[in-house]
Structure formats: C-alpha cells, structure tokens
Amino acid sequence: MGYRPQLLEGDVGLRRRIRRLAAAALLLLASAPGFAAGSPPPRPVEDFYLYRPVSAIHFTDTRGEVHQLSDAWKQRPLLVALVFARCAEICPPFLRSFAEAVRTVGGAGREYDVVVLSFDPRDTASDMAAVAARHGLAGVPGWTFGVTSAAEAGSLARSVGFWIRWDAERELYDHPAMLAAVDRGRVVRLLVGATVPPRRLREVVWELRRDLVSTYPLPSEKVLFRCFGYDPRTGSLTLEWGLLLLLAPGMFTVVCAAWIFRGGRRADLRHDFDPKAVR
Amino acid sequence: MAASDAVPVSPATARESDAEARLWRRLTVAWMLIVFALFLVLLLLGLAMRLSQANLLQKLTPEYFYAILTLHGLGMVGTWFVGAMAGVSYQLTRFARPSLGVARFALLGTLLGVVLLIAATLVGRFGTGWYFLHPLPFYSAGVWPQWAVGAFFAGLGVLGVTWTVWTLDLLRALARRYSLGGALAWPTLRGRSGPETPPFVLVTTASLLSGLASFAAAVIVLVLYLAEWLGTDVKNDPLLMKNLIFFFGHGLVNVTMYLGVALVYDLLPPLTGKTLKTNRLVAAAWNLAIGLVLVVYFHHLYMDFIQPRALQYIGQIGSYLISIPAAVISIFTVLYLVYRSPVRWNLTSLFLYFGVMGWAIGGVQAVIDSTIAANFRFHNTLWVPSHFHTYYLLGVVMMILAFASHLGREATGVPDRPGLARLTATLFLLGGYGLVVMFAFGGAHSVPRRYSIYPQELAQGALYARVSLLFITVLVVGILLYLWDTARNCWKAMSA
C-alpha cells in the first residue's frame, strides 16, 4: 500500500488540479472493476460523489452477525471507512487519527455510527476484531468493524469513489485513506487523507445533523479581505476587516455629500434663482 | 406628493444665455441619438439570444451567447443610466448649473468605455455575465483571452470614473443652489416653513447620492480584481466580491430608475395642468430610499448560504420598505396628476404614465422575488428577467423615451401627433408585456435563465422563447415607429 499525500485544508490549488483530472478519474474508475495495475488513480474527488447513492452491501460484524448497510443508515447517519487488516502503512495511522477525532468530536452511537469494513477477501471477522482491539475500539458504542465479499467491497468502493489496486510486487493493496459520510443512503461528504482533523470531522457531523456549516473553500490562504471569519470549533461567524469595505461606499457618500454641500446653506434662502450667483 | 390645481410656474432659468441653452440642448440630443443607436443594437442582441433559445439560431455558439448576454445586460443598464443622467442634467439646468465641460467629458468617457466593453465581449468573447462574479473572469476555459479581461475591466474603470465625475458635478451644481438639507427637503421633513424643494431636485439629489455609493463599490471591486489580475499572491474572497458587485449593480439599476422618476416629476405636471410640491411624506420617503439602497442588494445573495442570516432578513425587509418611496408614492402621485385632469396625451405623457405603471408592475414582481420563501423557487429562473425587463423596458426606458420625445418636440416645435403616439404606445406595450409575460410563464414553470439552448427536459423554455419572438416583433415595430417620430425630431434639432 502506498502513502497518499494528505489533502491539506485550504490547499485549493491542489484541489483545483485534482478537479482538472476529475474527468480522467471518473473514466478510470468506471473502467477499473478489477482495479488493474497501472498508474495509480488520482485521489477521490468529493464533488463527483456528493448525493450519489451508496451501495447497500451486506457485511458480517466481529460477532458473526450479518447486516445490510442500508439497515444501519436507517438507524443513524454513518461514517464509513474501508481498510484491510494486514495493512502496514496507511490504515493504522488513519484509524488512529479517525478514532481520536471521533473521541474529540463525540456523538458516536447517538448522532451517527461508524462502520469500518475490510475490502480484503482474506480478512476474517476475527482479524477485524483484532484491528478494533488494537485501536481501543472493541465494544465502543457506535463503532462496528466487519468484513464483506470482494464483490460487495468493490461495489461499495465504487459508489463512494474509493479505489483499490493490488500491488503484486509488495503483495499489498494500494488505496487511499478516506471516510465517507452517508445520510439516508447517499454520500454527504468525503474526507480524504491519512489524518482526520477534528475540525473537519466536526463539520461533517454538523452536516449529518443537517446543521448549517458556515464555511466554504477560499481560493488561497492569502485572502486580502474577508467580511466574516469562521470559527471551526464553534461553527460561529465573526466580523472581519472586509466588512469595512461594505461600509466604505456609504461612508464615502456621506463624506462626499458633506464636502460638496459645505457652505450651501445661505443660498437656500433665496426663492428665486440667480444664475450669476451660481458661478 | 401634494398637488395643487394652480397653473404651473416655471422655475427661474439657470441658463446663462441662449447660446449655452442651445449647447446643452445639442449635447442632450446627441446623448439621446447615441442612446437610440445603442438601444437598437442591444435589442438585436437580445433578439439573437431569444432566437437561440427558441432553437432558431443554431449558429450562435454558447461562447458567443454568453458574450452577448454580458454585453446586453451591462449595455442596457449603462445605456439607460446615461440616458437618465443626460435627461436629468438637461432638466437640472432649469434649477442649477452643471458644467457643460464635464457633461462633454461624460459623453466621451462613456463612448470610450462602451468601445472597450464591445471589444471585450463581441471580439474577445468575454462572457461572465454582467456580474463578472469572482473568480470567473480568470477562468475562461480557453474561451476569452487575457486581453479581453483587461479590456472589460478597463471599460468598467473608464465608465466608473466618468460617471463618478459626472455625478459629483451634478451634486456640485445642486450644492451651489441648495444646502444638503435644502436639496433633501429636510426643513419640510421637520415641518418648518422655508424655501421649497422641488420634487425633481429632491429625487435627483437622493438618486445621485445613492449613485455615488454604487460607484464607490464598483471602484473597490475593480481595485481588488486588479490586484489579483496583476499576478500578485493576493486572492479575493468570492463572498466579499459578490456583495460588492451587487452593491454596485443593484444600486446602478435603482439609481437609473429614480432618475427616470425625477424626469416624471418634472415633465408630467405641465402636461396635466397641475403642479407638484414636496410634502413631509415624500421627503421622508426619498430620504429613506438613500439609506435603503445601501442594503437592499442583500436579496441577491439569498442563495449564498454563507451570508449571515441577519443580512438576508435585512435584504427582505429593506426590499419591502424601498418599494414605498419608489413605487407606491410615485404611483399615487401620477394617478393623482392624471385624475380628472385635462391631460395632453401625447407620446411624452403616454410613455411617462405607462412607464410609472410598468415600474409598479415590475416592482411587485421584484418584491415577490425578494421574499426569501419565494426566491427559493424563483431564483435563477426566467422569473428574474421577467421582472427586471418589466421595470426596465416597460418602466424607466419608457420614462427616458418620453423625455427624448419631449426634448425633440421642444427643440423643433413639431406638433404632437396623438394618433401616432397612441399607436406607438399600443405596439410598445403589447410587444413589451408579451415579452415579459413569456419570461414570467417560463419562471413559473421553473425554466432556468442563462441557458443558451434548452435541453429536451426544458423544451417548454424553447416554446416560450418562440412565442416571445412574436411579441418582440411587435415591440420592434413600436420602437421603430417611436424612432421614426422622435429620432427624426432629434436629428433635426442636432442640425438646427
């Protein structure tokens, strides 16, 4: 499994480049049911999967019980992650970061559930139980680990923009680190990257609660003026210096009017207009 | 507006001499002829877009459609703004003394700006729409070259500077005659006796002050765009840019309409045999309008979820309130003026009267669209062009055409032709209302605006476009009849 550079917040330039490759990515995903070897596919692009239906696959949890993903999302919104138990590279740090972010944000088991599935057909339920235990997540409310068939894993992966490629040389799967937020069977958000920042996860949870997330991507971190700032911890807006620019036209008008009309008071008193007095 | 049945008394003339009066008239007539020419060209561009949407002009590629859309929108707003300013400047010479030199500078600056905009759009295919929302000008997808971006912003810059200077000069002229309070009828507002503020002066002052704010917003936008376009690391916040752009754009349209109303207040009373005076209600309403123009543009950002909710509410409340001074008072004033009056129904009075009524109808549509719950349905549908064509084409455009007709007759002494006037007004109104009703039907059926060609799923959009072509034909005949009468008079006045 190869490491994929994390998509940093605010790295819109990178996002833009990714979007330019989006058409190619879609073609690649559409034509790669077996995830054939070749150049690595680009990272999943959220824009192309938003509000798309998620494949309602069956999976077996660590207690051996069979579930359907659609039954799970009928209960609560889901955060879905695809990993594999033998992964020695990106999966462990991703799961560690994911678990930490969930602990920080809270709400698992009440506002949403987390489903971590293996896409490796070699993995068993006990393998995934071991993964859960390794990260201190065994029996934690709201967390479910499980396995599914290769075909169903592929179906789920395609529906959320995840890709899997077998690296024969290293005998590992190459894949991105990603979690999908699913509400009523549709993709609501994709978070891509080995690290799951709590502030990003908090926004995802707000979206799953259908609360307004008052933020949007900026073209650069070097934005000259903003009207409103955004506090990712509380989700509240604060006034910024750019707001002065919205007030400036009004202030300019007041100043101009005061300057132009200075000393015009006396002329008012005349009822008849004398053109010679004008100039 | 209080009205009395007294015979109107002309204000003392401010014109220094007959020679200066002739110069003003020639300049204003030149403005009107330029406005007519631009109107015809921009009208044909509008026709081309409707033909494309009706699937009858398939040679019009989408990139040209959007370039034309940009020029049509910006051009029509700009053309009628300068038409209104020219008309108001001319009428203002009866009360104050604007600078003839600045007026000439405004003409030349406007022509230069128009040339740059035409080059950017028709040659360079710059097609962001008039609103040039950030960061679209920088992402042409290979459609328009960099020079087109430069020409577009240079054109806007030239127009912005020119019109700001023009506005400042008219305010300067008013300031020689009135104090700020006097021009805005503050003594009347406070119930004090004192020198009277003519309604024309009150509305003109309020409009010009609002215009200054709009131009200041435009200057800020252009500077921010320039900083980014010059390749600095600095980027702009799209939300801030959108706020500023609609501050400017909405304000400019508002000001144009108010200037048109100022012309109505000045031209209609003599044709009805009544005079108008500013009372406390009118003074309050127009003073309120100055402040409201600064905030009503928020209704353009309802779909921007990031905009704080308080501003959205201000946008809706402001939009409701601004209809009081602008529409309600003016409508009742005009109805009072014509009620049981020996109105001389010529081209001027017909166009002034129906212009105010068209403004009212378009205003009602606009108030509906400014209601957040309704905007949720109507946003970016053909409802929007329906309402702005109603209050523009059938509102302020008619008011300015009325002024031009008045000017042509005043300059040449050609008598009224009531029959021709009625026929012209009938065709104009029939064609115009047919055009906007087709837009409204499209909006009611959720047909989106700004589509160059309607896909199969929106086939009714093409149907409405085809039907509207019939009405556009009638409208064009009405306009040609108008021009045959008025443009000839203006031409004669130029060569006199």
Short mmCIF file of N, CA and C in Angstrom, two decimals, chain A residues 14 92 248 250 258 277:
data_model
loop_
_atom_site.label_atom_id
_atom_site.label_comp_id
_atom_site.label_asym_id
_atom_site.label_seq_id
_atom_site.Cartn_x
_atom_site.Cartn_y
_atom_site.Cartn_z
N LEU A 14 -4.19 22.54 -5.04
CA LEU A 14 -4.11 21.10 -5.24
C LEU A 14 -5.47 20.56 -5.62
N PRO A 92 -3.30 1.90 9.72
CA PRO A 92 -3.18 2.14 11.16
C PRO A 92 -3.16 3.62 11.54
N ALA A 248 -17.69 51.02 3.31
CA ALA A 248 -16.94 52.14 2.71
C ALA A 248 -17.76 52.95 1.71
N GLY A 250 -20.90 53.66 1.57
CA GLY A 250 -21.81 54.54 2.30
C GLY A 250 -21.06 55.67 2.98
N ALA A 258 -21.05 65.77 2.48
CA ALA A 258 -20.70 66.82 3.44
C ALA A 258 -19.73 67.82 2.81
N ALA A 277 -25.21 84.06 -9.59
CA ALA A 277 -24.69 83.65 -8.29
C ALA A 277 -24.16 82.22 -8.33
#
